[in-house]
Coordinates of C-alpha atoms in Angstrom, one line a residue:
X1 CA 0.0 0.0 0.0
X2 CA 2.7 2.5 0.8
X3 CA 4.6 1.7 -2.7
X4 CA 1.6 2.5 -4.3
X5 CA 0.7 5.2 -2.3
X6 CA 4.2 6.9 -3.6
X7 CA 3.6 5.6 -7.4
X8 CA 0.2 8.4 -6.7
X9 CA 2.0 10.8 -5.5
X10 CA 4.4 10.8 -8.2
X11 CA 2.1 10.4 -10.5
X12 CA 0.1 13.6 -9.3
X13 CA 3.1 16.0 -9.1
X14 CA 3.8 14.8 -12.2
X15 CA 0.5 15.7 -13.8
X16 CA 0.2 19.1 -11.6
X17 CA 3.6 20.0 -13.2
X18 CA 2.2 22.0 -16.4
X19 CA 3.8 21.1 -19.5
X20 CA 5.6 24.2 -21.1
X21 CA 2.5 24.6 -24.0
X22 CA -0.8 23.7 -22.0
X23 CA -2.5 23.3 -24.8
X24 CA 0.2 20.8 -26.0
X25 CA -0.9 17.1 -27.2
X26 CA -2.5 15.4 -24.1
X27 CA -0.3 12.4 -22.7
X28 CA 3.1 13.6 -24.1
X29 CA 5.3 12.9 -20.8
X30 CA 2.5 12.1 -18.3
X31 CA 3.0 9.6 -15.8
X32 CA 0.5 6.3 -16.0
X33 CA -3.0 7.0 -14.7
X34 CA -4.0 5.5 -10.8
X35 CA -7.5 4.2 -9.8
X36 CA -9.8 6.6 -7.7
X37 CA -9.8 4.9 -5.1
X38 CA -5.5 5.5 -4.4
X39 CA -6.3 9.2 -5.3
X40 CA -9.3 9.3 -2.2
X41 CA -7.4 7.6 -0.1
X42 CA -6.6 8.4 3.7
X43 CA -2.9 7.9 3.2
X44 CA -2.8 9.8 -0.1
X45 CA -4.0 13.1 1.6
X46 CA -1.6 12.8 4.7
X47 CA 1.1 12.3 2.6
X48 CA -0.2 15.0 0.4
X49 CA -0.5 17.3 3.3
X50 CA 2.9 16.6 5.3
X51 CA 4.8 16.8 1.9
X52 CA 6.9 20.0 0.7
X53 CA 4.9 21.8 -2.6
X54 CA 7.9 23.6 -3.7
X55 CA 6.6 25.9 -5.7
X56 CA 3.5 29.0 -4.4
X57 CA 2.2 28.0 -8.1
X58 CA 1.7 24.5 -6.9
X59 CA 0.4 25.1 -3.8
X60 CA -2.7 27.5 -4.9
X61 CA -3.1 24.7 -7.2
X62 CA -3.8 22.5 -4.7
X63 CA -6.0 24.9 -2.6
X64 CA -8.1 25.8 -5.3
X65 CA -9.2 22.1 -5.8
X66 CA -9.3 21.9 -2.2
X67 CA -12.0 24.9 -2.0
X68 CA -13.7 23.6 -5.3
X69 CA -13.9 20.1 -4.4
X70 CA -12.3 19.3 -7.9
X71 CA -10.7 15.7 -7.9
X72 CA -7.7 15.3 -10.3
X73 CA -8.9 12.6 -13.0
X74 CA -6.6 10.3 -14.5
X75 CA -3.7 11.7 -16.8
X76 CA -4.8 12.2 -20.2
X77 CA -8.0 13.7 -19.5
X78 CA -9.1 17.1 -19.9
X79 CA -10.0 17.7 -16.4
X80 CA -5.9 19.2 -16.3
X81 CA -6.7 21.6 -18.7
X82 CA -9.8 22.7 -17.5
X83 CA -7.6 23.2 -13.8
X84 CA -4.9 25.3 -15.9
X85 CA -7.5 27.6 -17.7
X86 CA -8.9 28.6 -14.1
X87 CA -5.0 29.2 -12.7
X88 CA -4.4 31.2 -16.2
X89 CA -8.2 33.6 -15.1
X90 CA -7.2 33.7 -11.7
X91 CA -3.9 35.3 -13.1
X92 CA -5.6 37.7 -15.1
X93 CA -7.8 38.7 -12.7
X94 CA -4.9 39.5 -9.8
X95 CA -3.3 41.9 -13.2
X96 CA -6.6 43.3 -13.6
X97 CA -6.8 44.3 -9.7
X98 CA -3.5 45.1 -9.6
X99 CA -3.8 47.6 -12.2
X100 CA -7.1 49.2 -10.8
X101 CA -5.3 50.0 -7.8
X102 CA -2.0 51.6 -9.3
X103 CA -5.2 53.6 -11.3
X104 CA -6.8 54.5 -7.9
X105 CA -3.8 55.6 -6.1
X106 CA -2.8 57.8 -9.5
X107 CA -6.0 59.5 -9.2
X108 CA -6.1 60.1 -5.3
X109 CA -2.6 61.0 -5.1
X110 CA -3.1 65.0 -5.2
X111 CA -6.8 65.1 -5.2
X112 CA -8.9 66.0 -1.8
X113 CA -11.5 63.3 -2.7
X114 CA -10.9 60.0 -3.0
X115 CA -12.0 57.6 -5.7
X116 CA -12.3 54.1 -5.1
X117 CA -12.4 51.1 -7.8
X118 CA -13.3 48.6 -5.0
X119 CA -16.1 47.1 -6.5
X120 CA -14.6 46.3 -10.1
X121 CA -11.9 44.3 -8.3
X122 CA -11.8 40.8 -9.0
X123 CA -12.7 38.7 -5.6
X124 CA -11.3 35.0 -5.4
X125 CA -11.8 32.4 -2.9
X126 CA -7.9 32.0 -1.8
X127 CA -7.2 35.6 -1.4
X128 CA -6.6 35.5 2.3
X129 CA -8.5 38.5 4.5
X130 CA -4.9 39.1 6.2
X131 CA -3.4 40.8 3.2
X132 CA -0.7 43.2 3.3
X133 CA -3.1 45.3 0.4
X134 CA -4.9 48.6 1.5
X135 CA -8.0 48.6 3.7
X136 CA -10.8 50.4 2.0
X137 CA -11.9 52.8 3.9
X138 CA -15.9 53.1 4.9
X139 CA -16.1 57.0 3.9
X140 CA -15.0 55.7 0.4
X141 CA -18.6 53.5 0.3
X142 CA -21.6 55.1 0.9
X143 CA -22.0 52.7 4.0
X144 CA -21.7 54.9 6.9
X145 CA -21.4 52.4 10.3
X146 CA -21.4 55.0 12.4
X147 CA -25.0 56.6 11.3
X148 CA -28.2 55.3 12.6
X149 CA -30.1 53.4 10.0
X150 CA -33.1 54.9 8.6
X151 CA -36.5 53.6 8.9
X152 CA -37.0 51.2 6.8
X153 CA -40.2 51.2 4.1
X154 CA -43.5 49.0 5.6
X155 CA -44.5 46.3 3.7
X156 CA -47.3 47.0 1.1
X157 CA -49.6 44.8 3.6
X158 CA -49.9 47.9 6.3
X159 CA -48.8 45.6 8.8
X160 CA -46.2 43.6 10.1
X161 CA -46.2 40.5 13.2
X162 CA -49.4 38.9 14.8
X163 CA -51.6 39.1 17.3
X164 CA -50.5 41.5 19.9
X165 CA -46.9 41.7 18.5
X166 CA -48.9 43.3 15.4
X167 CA -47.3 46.2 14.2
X168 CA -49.6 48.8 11.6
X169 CA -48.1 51.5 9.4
X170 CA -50.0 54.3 11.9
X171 CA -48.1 53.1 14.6
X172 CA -46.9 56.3 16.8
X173 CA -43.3 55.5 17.4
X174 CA -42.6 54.1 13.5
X175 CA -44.4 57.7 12.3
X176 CA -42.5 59.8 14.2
X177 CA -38.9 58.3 13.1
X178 CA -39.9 58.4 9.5
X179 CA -41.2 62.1 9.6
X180 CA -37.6 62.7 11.2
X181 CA -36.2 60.6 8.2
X182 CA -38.3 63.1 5.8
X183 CA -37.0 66.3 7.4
X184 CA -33.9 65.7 5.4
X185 CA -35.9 66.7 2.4
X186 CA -36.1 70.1 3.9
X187 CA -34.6 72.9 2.1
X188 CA -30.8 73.6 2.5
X189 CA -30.9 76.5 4.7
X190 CA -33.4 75.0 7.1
X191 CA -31.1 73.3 10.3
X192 CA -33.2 70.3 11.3
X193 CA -30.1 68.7 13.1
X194 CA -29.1 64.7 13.3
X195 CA -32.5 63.7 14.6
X196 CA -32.3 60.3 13.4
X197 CA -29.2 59.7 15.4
X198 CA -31.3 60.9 18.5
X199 CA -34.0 58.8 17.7
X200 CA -36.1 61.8 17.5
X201 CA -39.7 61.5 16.7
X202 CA -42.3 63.9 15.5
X203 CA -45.9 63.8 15.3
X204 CA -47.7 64.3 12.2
X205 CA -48.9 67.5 13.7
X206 CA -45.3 69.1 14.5
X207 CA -44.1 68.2 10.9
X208 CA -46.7 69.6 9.2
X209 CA -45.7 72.7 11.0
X210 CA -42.1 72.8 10.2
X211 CA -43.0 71.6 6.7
X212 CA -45.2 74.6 6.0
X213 CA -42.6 76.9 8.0
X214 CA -39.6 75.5 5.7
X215 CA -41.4 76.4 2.6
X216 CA -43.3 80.0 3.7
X217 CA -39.2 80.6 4.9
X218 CA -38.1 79.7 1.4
X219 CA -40.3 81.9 -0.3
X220 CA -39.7 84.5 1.8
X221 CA -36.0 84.3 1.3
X222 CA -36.8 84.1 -2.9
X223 CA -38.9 87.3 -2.6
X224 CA -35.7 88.9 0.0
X225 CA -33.1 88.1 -2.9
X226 CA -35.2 89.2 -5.9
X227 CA -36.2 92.1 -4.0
X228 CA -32.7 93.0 -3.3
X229 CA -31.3 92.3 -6.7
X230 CA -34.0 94.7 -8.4
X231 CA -34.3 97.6 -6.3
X232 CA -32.2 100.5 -4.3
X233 CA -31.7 100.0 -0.5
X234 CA -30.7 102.8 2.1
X235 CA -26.9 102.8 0.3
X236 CA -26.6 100.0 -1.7
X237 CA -27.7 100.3 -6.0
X238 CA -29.3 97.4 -8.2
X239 CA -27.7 95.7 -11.4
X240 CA -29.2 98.0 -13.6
X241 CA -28.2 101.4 -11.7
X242 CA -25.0 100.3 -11.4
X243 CA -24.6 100.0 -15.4
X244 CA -26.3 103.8 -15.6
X245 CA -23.8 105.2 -13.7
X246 CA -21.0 102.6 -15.1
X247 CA -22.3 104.3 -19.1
X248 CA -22.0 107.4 -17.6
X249 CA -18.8 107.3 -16.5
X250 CA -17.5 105.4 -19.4
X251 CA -18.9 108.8 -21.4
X252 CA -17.1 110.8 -19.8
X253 CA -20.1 112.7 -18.5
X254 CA -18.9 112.1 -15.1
X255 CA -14.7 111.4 -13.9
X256 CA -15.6 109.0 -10.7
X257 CA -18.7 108.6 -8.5
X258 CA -18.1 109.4 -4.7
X259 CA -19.6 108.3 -1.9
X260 CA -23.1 108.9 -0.8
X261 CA -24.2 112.6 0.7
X262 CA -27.7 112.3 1.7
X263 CA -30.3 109.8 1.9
X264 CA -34.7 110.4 1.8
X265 CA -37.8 108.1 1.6
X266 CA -37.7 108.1 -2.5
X267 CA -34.2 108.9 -3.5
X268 CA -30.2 108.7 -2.6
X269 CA -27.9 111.2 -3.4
X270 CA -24.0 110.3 -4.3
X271 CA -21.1 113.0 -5.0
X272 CA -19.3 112.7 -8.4
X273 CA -16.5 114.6 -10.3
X274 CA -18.2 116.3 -13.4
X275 CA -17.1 115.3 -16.8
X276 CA -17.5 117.0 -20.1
X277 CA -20.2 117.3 -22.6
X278 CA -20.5 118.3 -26.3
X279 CA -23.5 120.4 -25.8
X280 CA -23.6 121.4 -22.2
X281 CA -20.9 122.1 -20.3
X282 CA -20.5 120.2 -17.0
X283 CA -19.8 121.5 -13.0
X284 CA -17.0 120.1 -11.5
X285 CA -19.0 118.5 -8.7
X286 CA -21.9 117.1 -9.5
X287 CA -25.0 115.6 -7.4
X288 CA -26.3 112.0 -8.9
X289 CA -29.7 111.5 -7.2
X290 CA -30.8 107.7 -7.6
X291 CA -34.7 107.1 -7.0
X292 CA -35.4 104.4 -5.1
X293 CA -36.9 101.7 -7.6
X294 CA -39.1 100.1 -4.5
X295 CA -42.5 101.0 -4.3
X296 CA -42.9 101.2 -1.3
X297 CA -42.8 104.7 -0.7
X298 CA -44.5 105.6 -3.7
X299 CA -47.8 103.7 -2.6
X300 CA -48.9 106.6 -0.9
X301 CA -47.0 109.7 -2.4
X302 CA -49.1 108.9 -6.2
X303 CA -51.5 111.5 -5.1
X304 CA -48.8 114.1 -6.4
X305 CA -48.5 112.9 -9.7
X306 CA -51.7 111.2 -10.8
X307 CA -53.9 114.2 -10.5
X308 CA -51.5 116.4 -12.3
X309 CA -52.7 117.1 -15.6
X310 CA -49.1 117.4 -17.0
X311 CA -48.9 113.4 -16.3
X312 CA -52.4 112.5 -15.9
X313 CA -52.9 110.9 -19.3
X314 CA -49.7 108.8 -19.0
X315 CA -50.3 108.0 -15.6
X316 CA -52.9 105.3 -15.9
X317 CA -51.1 103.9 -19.3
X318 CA -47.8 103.4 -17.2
X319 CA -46.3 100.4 -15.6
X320 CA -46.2 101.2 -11.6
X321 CA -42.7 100.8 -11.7
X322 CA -42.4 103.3 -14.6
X323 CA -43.3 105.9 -12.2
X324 CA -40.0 106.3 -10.6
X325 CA -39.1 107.2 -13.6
X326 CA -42.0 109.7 -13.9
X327 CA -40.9 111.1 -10.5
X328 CA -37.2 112.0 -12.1
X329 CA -38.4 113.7 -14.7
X330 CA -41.2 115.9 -13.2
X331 CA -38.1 117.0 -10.3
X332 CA -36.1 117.4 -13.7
X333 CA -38.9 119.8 -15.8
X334 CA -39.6 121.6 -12.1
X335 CA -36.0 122.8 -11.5
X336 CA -35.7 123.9 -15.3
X337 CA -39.1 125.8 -14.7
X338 CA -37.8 127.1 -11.4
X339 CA -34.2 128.5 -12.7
X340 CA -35.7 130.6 -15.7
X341 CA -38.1 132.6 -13.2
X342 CA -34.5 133.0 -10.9
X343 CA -35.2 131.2 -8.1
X344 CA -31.7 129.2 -6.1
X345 CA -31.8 125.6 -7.3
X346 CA -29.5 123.1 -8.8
X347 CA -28.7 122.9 -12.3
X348 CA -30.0 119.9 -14.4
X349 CA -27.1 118.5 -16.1
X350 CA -28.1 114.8 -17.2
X351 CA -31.4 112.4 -16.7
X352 CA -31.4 108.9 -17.7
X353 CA -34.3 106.9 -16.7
X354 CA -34.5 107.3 -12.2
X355 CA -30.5 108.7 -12.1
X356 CA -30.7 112.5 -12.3
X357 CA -27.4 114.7 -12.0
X358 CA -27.6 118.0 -11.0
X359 CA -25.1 120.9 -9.4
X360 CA -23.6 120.0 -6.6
X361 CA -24.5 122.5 -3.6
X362 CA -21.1 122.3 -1.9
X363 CA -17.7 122.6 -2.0
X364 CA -14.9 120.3 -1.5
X365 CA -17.4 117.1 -1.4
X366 CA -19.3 118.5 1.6
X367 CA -22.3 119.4 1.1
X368 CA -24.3 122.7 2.0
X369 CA -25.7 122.3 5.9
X370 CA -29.7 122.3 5.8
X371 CA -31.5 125.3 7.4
X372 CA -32.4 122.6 10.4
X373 CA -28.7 122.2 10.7
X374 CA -26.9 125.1 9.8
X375 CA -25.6 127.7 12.9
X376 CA -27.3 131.2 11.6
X377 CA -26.8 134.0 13.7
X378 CA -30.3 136.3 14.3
X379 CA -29.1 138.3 11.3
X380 CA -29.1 135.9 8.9
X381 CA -31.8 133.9 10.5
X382 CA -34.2 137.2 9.3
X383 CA -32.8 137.3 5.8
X384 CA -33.1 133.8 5.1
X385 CA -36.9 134.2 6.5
X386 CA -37.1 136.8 3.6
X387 CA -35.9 135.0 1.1
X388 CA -38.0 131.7 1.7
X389 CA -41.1 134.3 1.6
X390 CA -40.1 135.7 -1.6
X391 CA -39.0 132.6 -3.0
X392 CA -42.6 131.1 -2.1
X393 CA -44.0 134.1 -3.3
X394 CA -41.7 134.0 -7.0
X395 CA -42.8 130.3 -7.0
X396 CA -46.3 130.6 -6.6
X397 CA -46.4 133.8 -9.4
X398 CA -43.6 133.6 -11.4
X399 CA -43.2 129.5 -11.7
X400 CA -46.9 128.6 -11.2
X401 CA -45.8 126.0 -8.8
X402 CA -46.2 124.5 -5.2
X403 CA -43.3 122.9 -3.4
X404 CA -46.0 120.7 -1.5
X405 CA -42.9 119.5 0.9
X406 CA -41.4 122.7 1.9
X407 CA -39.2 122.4 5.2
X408 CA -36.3 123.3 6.8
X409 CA -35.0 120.1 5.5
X410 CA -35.5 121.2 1.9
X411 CA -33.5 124.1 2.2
X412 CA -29.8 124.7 1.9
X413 CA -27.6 127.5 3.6
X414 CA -25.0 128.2 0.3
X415 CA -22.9 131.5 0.2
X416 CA -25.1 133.0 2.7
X417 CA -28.3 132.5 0.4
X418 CA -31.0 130.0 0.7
X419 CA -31.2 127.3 -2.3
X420 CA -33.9 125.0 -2.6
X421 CA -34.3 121.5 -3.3
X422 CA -36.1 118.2 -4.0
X423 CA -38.6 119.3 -5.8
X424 CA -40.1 116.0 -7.5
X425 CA -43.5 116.4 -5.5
X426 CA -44.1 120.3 -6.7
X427 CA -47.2 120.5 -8.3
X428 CA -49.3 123.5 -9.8
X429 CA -51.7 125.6 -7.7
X430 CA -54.6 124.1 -10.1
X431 CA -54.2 121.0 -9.1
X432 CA -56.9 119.7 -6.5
X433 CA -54.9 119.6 -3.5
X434 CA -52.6 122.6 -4.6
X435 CA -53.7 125.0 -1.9
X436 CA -53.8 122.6 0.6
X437 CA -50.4 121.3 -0.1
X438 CA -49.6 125.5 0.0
X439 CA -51.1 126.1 3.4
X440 CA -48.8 123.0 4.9
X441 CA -45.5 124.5 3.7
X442 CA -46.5 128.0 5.1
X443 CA -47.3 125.8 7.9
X444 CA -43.8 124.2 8.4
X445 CA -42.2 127.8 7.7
X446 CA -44.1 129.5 10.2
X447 CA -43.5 127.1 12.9
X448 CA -39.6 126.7 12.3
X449 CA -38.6 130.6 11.9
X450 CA -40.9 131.4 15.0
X451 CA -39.4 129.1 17.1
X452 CA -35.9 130.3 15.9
X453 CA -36.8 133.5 16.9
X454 CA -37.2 135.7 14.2
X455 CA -39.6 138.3 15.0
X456 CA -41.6 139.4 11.9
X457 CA -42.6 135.5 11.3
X458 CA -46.2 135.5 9.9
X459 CA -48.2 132.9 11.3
X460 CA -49.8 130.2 8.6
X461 CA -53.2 131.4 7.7
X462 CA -51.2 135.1 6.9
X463 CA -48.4 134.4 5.4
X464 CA -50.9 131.9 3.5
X465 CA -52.9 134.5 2.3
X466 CA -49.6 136.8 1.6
X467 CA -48.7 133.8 -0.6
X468 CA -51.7 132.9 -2.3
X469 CA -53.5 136.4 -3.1
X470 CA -56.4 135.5 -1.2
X471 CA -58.2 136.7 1.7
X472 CA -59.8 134.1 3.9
X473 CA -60.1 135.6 6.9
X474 CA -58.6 133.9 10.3
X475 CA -60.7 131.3 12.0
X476 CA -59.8 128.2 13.5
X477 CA -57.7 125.6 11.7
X478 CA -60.3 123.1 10.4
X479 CA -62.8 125.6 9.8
X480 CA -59.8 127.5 7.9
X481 CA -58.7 123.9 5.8
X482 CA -62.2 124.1 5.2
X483 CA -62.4 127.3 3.5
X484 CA -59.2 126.3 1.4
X485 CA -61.1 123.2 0.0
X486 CA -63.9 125.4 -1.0
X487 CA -60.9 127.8 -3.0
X488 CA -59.6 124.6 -4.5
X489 CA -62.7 123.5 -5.9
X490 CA -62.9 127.2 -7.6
X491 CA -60.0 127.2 -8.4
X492 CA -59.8 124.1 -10.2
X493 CA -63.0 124.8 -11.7
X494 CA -61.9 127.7 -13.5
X495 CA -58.7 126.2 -14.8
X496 CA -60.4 123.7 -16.2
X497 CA -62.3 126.3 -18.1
X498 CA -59.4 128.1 -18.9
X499 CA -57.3 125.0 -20.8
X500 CA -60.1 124.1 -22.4
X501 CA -60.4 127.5 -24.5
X502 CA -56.4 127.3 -24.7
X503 CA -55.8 129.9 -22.4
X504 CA -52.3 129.6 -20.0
X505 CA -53.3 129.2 -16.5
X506 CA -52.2 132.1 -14.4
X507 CA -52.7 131.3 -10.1
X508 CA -53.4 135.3 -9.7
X509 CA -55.8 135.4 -12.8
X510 CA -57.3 132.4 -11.5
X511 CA -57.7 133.9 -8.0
X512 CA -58.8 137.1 -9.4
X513 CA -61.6 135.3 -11.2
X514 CA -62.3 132.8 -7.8
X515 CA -63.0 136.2 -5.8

């Protein structure tokens, strides 16, 4: 038994061994073929076992049959070849992985994200788990281990267990760790925290509330951003007033644009360097006043240019945002109407859609002090009283216009004179709150120069009358606002009259007619 046993094992080396063409003629130098019971024998496979391969080829030979349960047939058949075609794969295969993994490390060598091939690689049985190769790290799968699994779907059924261990889709504890699952869905900028790592759960109730909050804080955000990105804030200019101003210094109507001067409810004012013009020669500081393209504080203020009958017609045919615009060029035709009858104002110098540049009131970028800010002594606190009168009185006259916002915060102390400014709300004395709009500025001029002090300060209702023409005669103040209405209405009335036959509208010949 033991001479035969040797005659095997021989013979199996033998056969193992690999001719140098496997696909050589079958039988060329093989051993003689043994009976299958010597090959399953006891003493074949301790002898097998205690004996010395030789070769690593030989031995993952041997292993491989071991794992497949393949039984070496008798030399000559084609179960050898069949053996060598599977060593020959398994070759390929460790080539194959071998060069995914010199690709990998190529590709992760410099960059901050790492790439990993792991699952074209080529697993085999006899690859032991103890290899020297790389570990794969879990953050290069998309298996976390260290995140709490996610609730997984019910079953179509609704249900899951019997009896009492019977668990339904509307079960409490299973709804509230799935709406915590769902508040990943959330938008971006809504923080809902690791809740499924604290096992957090939420009612139907408290998601639906979070849900509708998420989405009313998303739109609210969209409206912020759109908001922002068309229209002027307190200091800050839109896209498309930015490119006005960037034309006009590209020009050469303006040198540079400064910072801003002066900021209102409708409008902000920037200093600029004056440029040069073909036509029209250019100061050397200049005022660009931006109207504000919200509408929000226009919503209330259309009441000055609606019932104008110099805009009236184009009013109701205008976009509302196209008002702005509207507002920049009735301040515009105003200031030209006010500098031919004399009266101080800046100079027009450029308009382009809501950016109007002007004169600049100043010198050396600062601007001129209001009259609510500027130090006056008594003197010049009673000539600048005289000079607001007889500018009211030149405006109302000679320009056929009310400031309808006159305040010491509309006028300017410059070279010892009063200028006036922002003039986009004027409107004419015909119009059908002109005299009412009149009485409030005599109103605000009254109050301010009496409490400065200056003695021969009219009260309203004269220095409304001084102003106007008229003579309504002193009486309390609504019963006085009253008896202004009743002008207005007159007033108005005849107008109307008058531009119907074609005739200019004069306030005096209109009051002479009222009386």
């Amino acid at each position: 038994m033991e001479g035969s046993g040797g005659e095997a094992l021989v013979a199996a080396v033998a056969s193992t061994a690999a001719p140098k063409s496997p696909w050589g003629k079958v039988g060329v130098g093989a051993a003689a073929p043994c009976s299958l019971a010597d090959v399953m024998s006891e003493e074949l496979a301790q002898e097998l076992s205690r004996a010395d391969t030789g070769t690593q080829d030989e031995a993952l030979s041997l292993e491989f049959l071991a794992v497949e349960g393949a039984v070496p047939g008798p030399v000559g058949d084609t179960e050898s070849d069949v053996l060598l075609a599977k060593l020959l794969q398994m070759e390929f295969d460790r080539e194959h992985d071998a060069l995914l993994r010199r690709e990998q490390d190529k590709l992760n060598r410099d960059s901050k994200v790492s790439i990993s091939f792991e699952n074209y690689r080529m697993s085999h049985p006899y690859e032991d788990s103890d290899s020297s190769e790389e570990e794969v790290d879990w953050q290069d799968t998309q298996h976390d281990p260290y995140r709490a699994a996610k609730p997984q779907p019910f079953p179509r059924c609704g249900f899951t267990g019997r009896g009492k261990s019977m668990t339904t889709k509307h079960d409490e504890a299973l709804c509230g760790r799935k709406n915590t699952a769902r508040m990943e869905h959330f938008p971006p900028e809504f923080c809902s925290g690791d809740g499924i790592q604290m096992d957090l759960k939420l009612s139907n109730q408290v998601f639906n509330v979070l849900k509708q909050h998420s989405q009313a804080e998303q739109r609210r955000s969209a409206r912020l951003h759109e908001k922002k990105e068309h229209s002027t804030s307190d200091q800050a200019m839109d896209a498309r007033t930015r490119l006005l101003l960037y034309k006009m210094v590209n020009a050469g109507v303006l040198e540079s644009i400064s910072g801003c001067i002066s900021t209102g409810k409708e409008s902000v004012v920037f200093h600029a360097a004056g440029g040069r013009m073909e036509n029209k020669e250019v100061p050397s500081e200049c005022a660009v006043k931006v109207f504000k393209t919200t509408l929000n504080e226009f919503k209330n203020r259309d009441k000055y240019i609606k019932d104008d009958y110099r805009f009236k017609d184009r009013f109701s045919k205008l976009n509302p945002r196209k008002v702005i615009r509207m507002w920049a060029e009735k301040e515009m035709h105003n200031l030209a109407r006010m500098r031919a009858v004399g009266i101080r104002c800046p100079e027009v110098v450029l308009l382009k859609k809501h950016v109007l540049v002007m004169s600049f009131l100043g010198e050396g970028q600062v601007p001129a002090p209001k009259l609510k800010e500027a130090r006056l002594s008594s003197a010049q606190l009673s000539l600048a009283y005289e000079q607001v009168v007889q500018m009211m009185l030149t405006l109302f006259h000679g320009c056929n216009l009310v400031h309808a916002d006159l305040s010491e915060y509309n006028l300017l102390w410059h070279r010892g004179e009063v200028w006036l400014i922002d003039v986009s709300q004027s409107v004419e004395p015909t119009h059908p709150h002109g005299l009412e709009f009149l009485y409030r500025d005599c109103r605000n001029v009254s109050q301010f120069f009496r409490k400065a002090g200056v003695p021969e300060a009219l009260d309203e209702q004269d220095l409304f009358n001084l102003v106007s023409g008229l003579s309504i005669a002193a009486k309390g103040e609504a019963e006085f606002l009253a008896e202004v209405e009743q002008q207005e209405k007159m007033h108005e009335g005849h107008a109307h009259g008058l531009r119907r036959k074609g005739v200019a509208v004069n306030p005096a010949a209109v009051a002479s007619l009222a009386q």
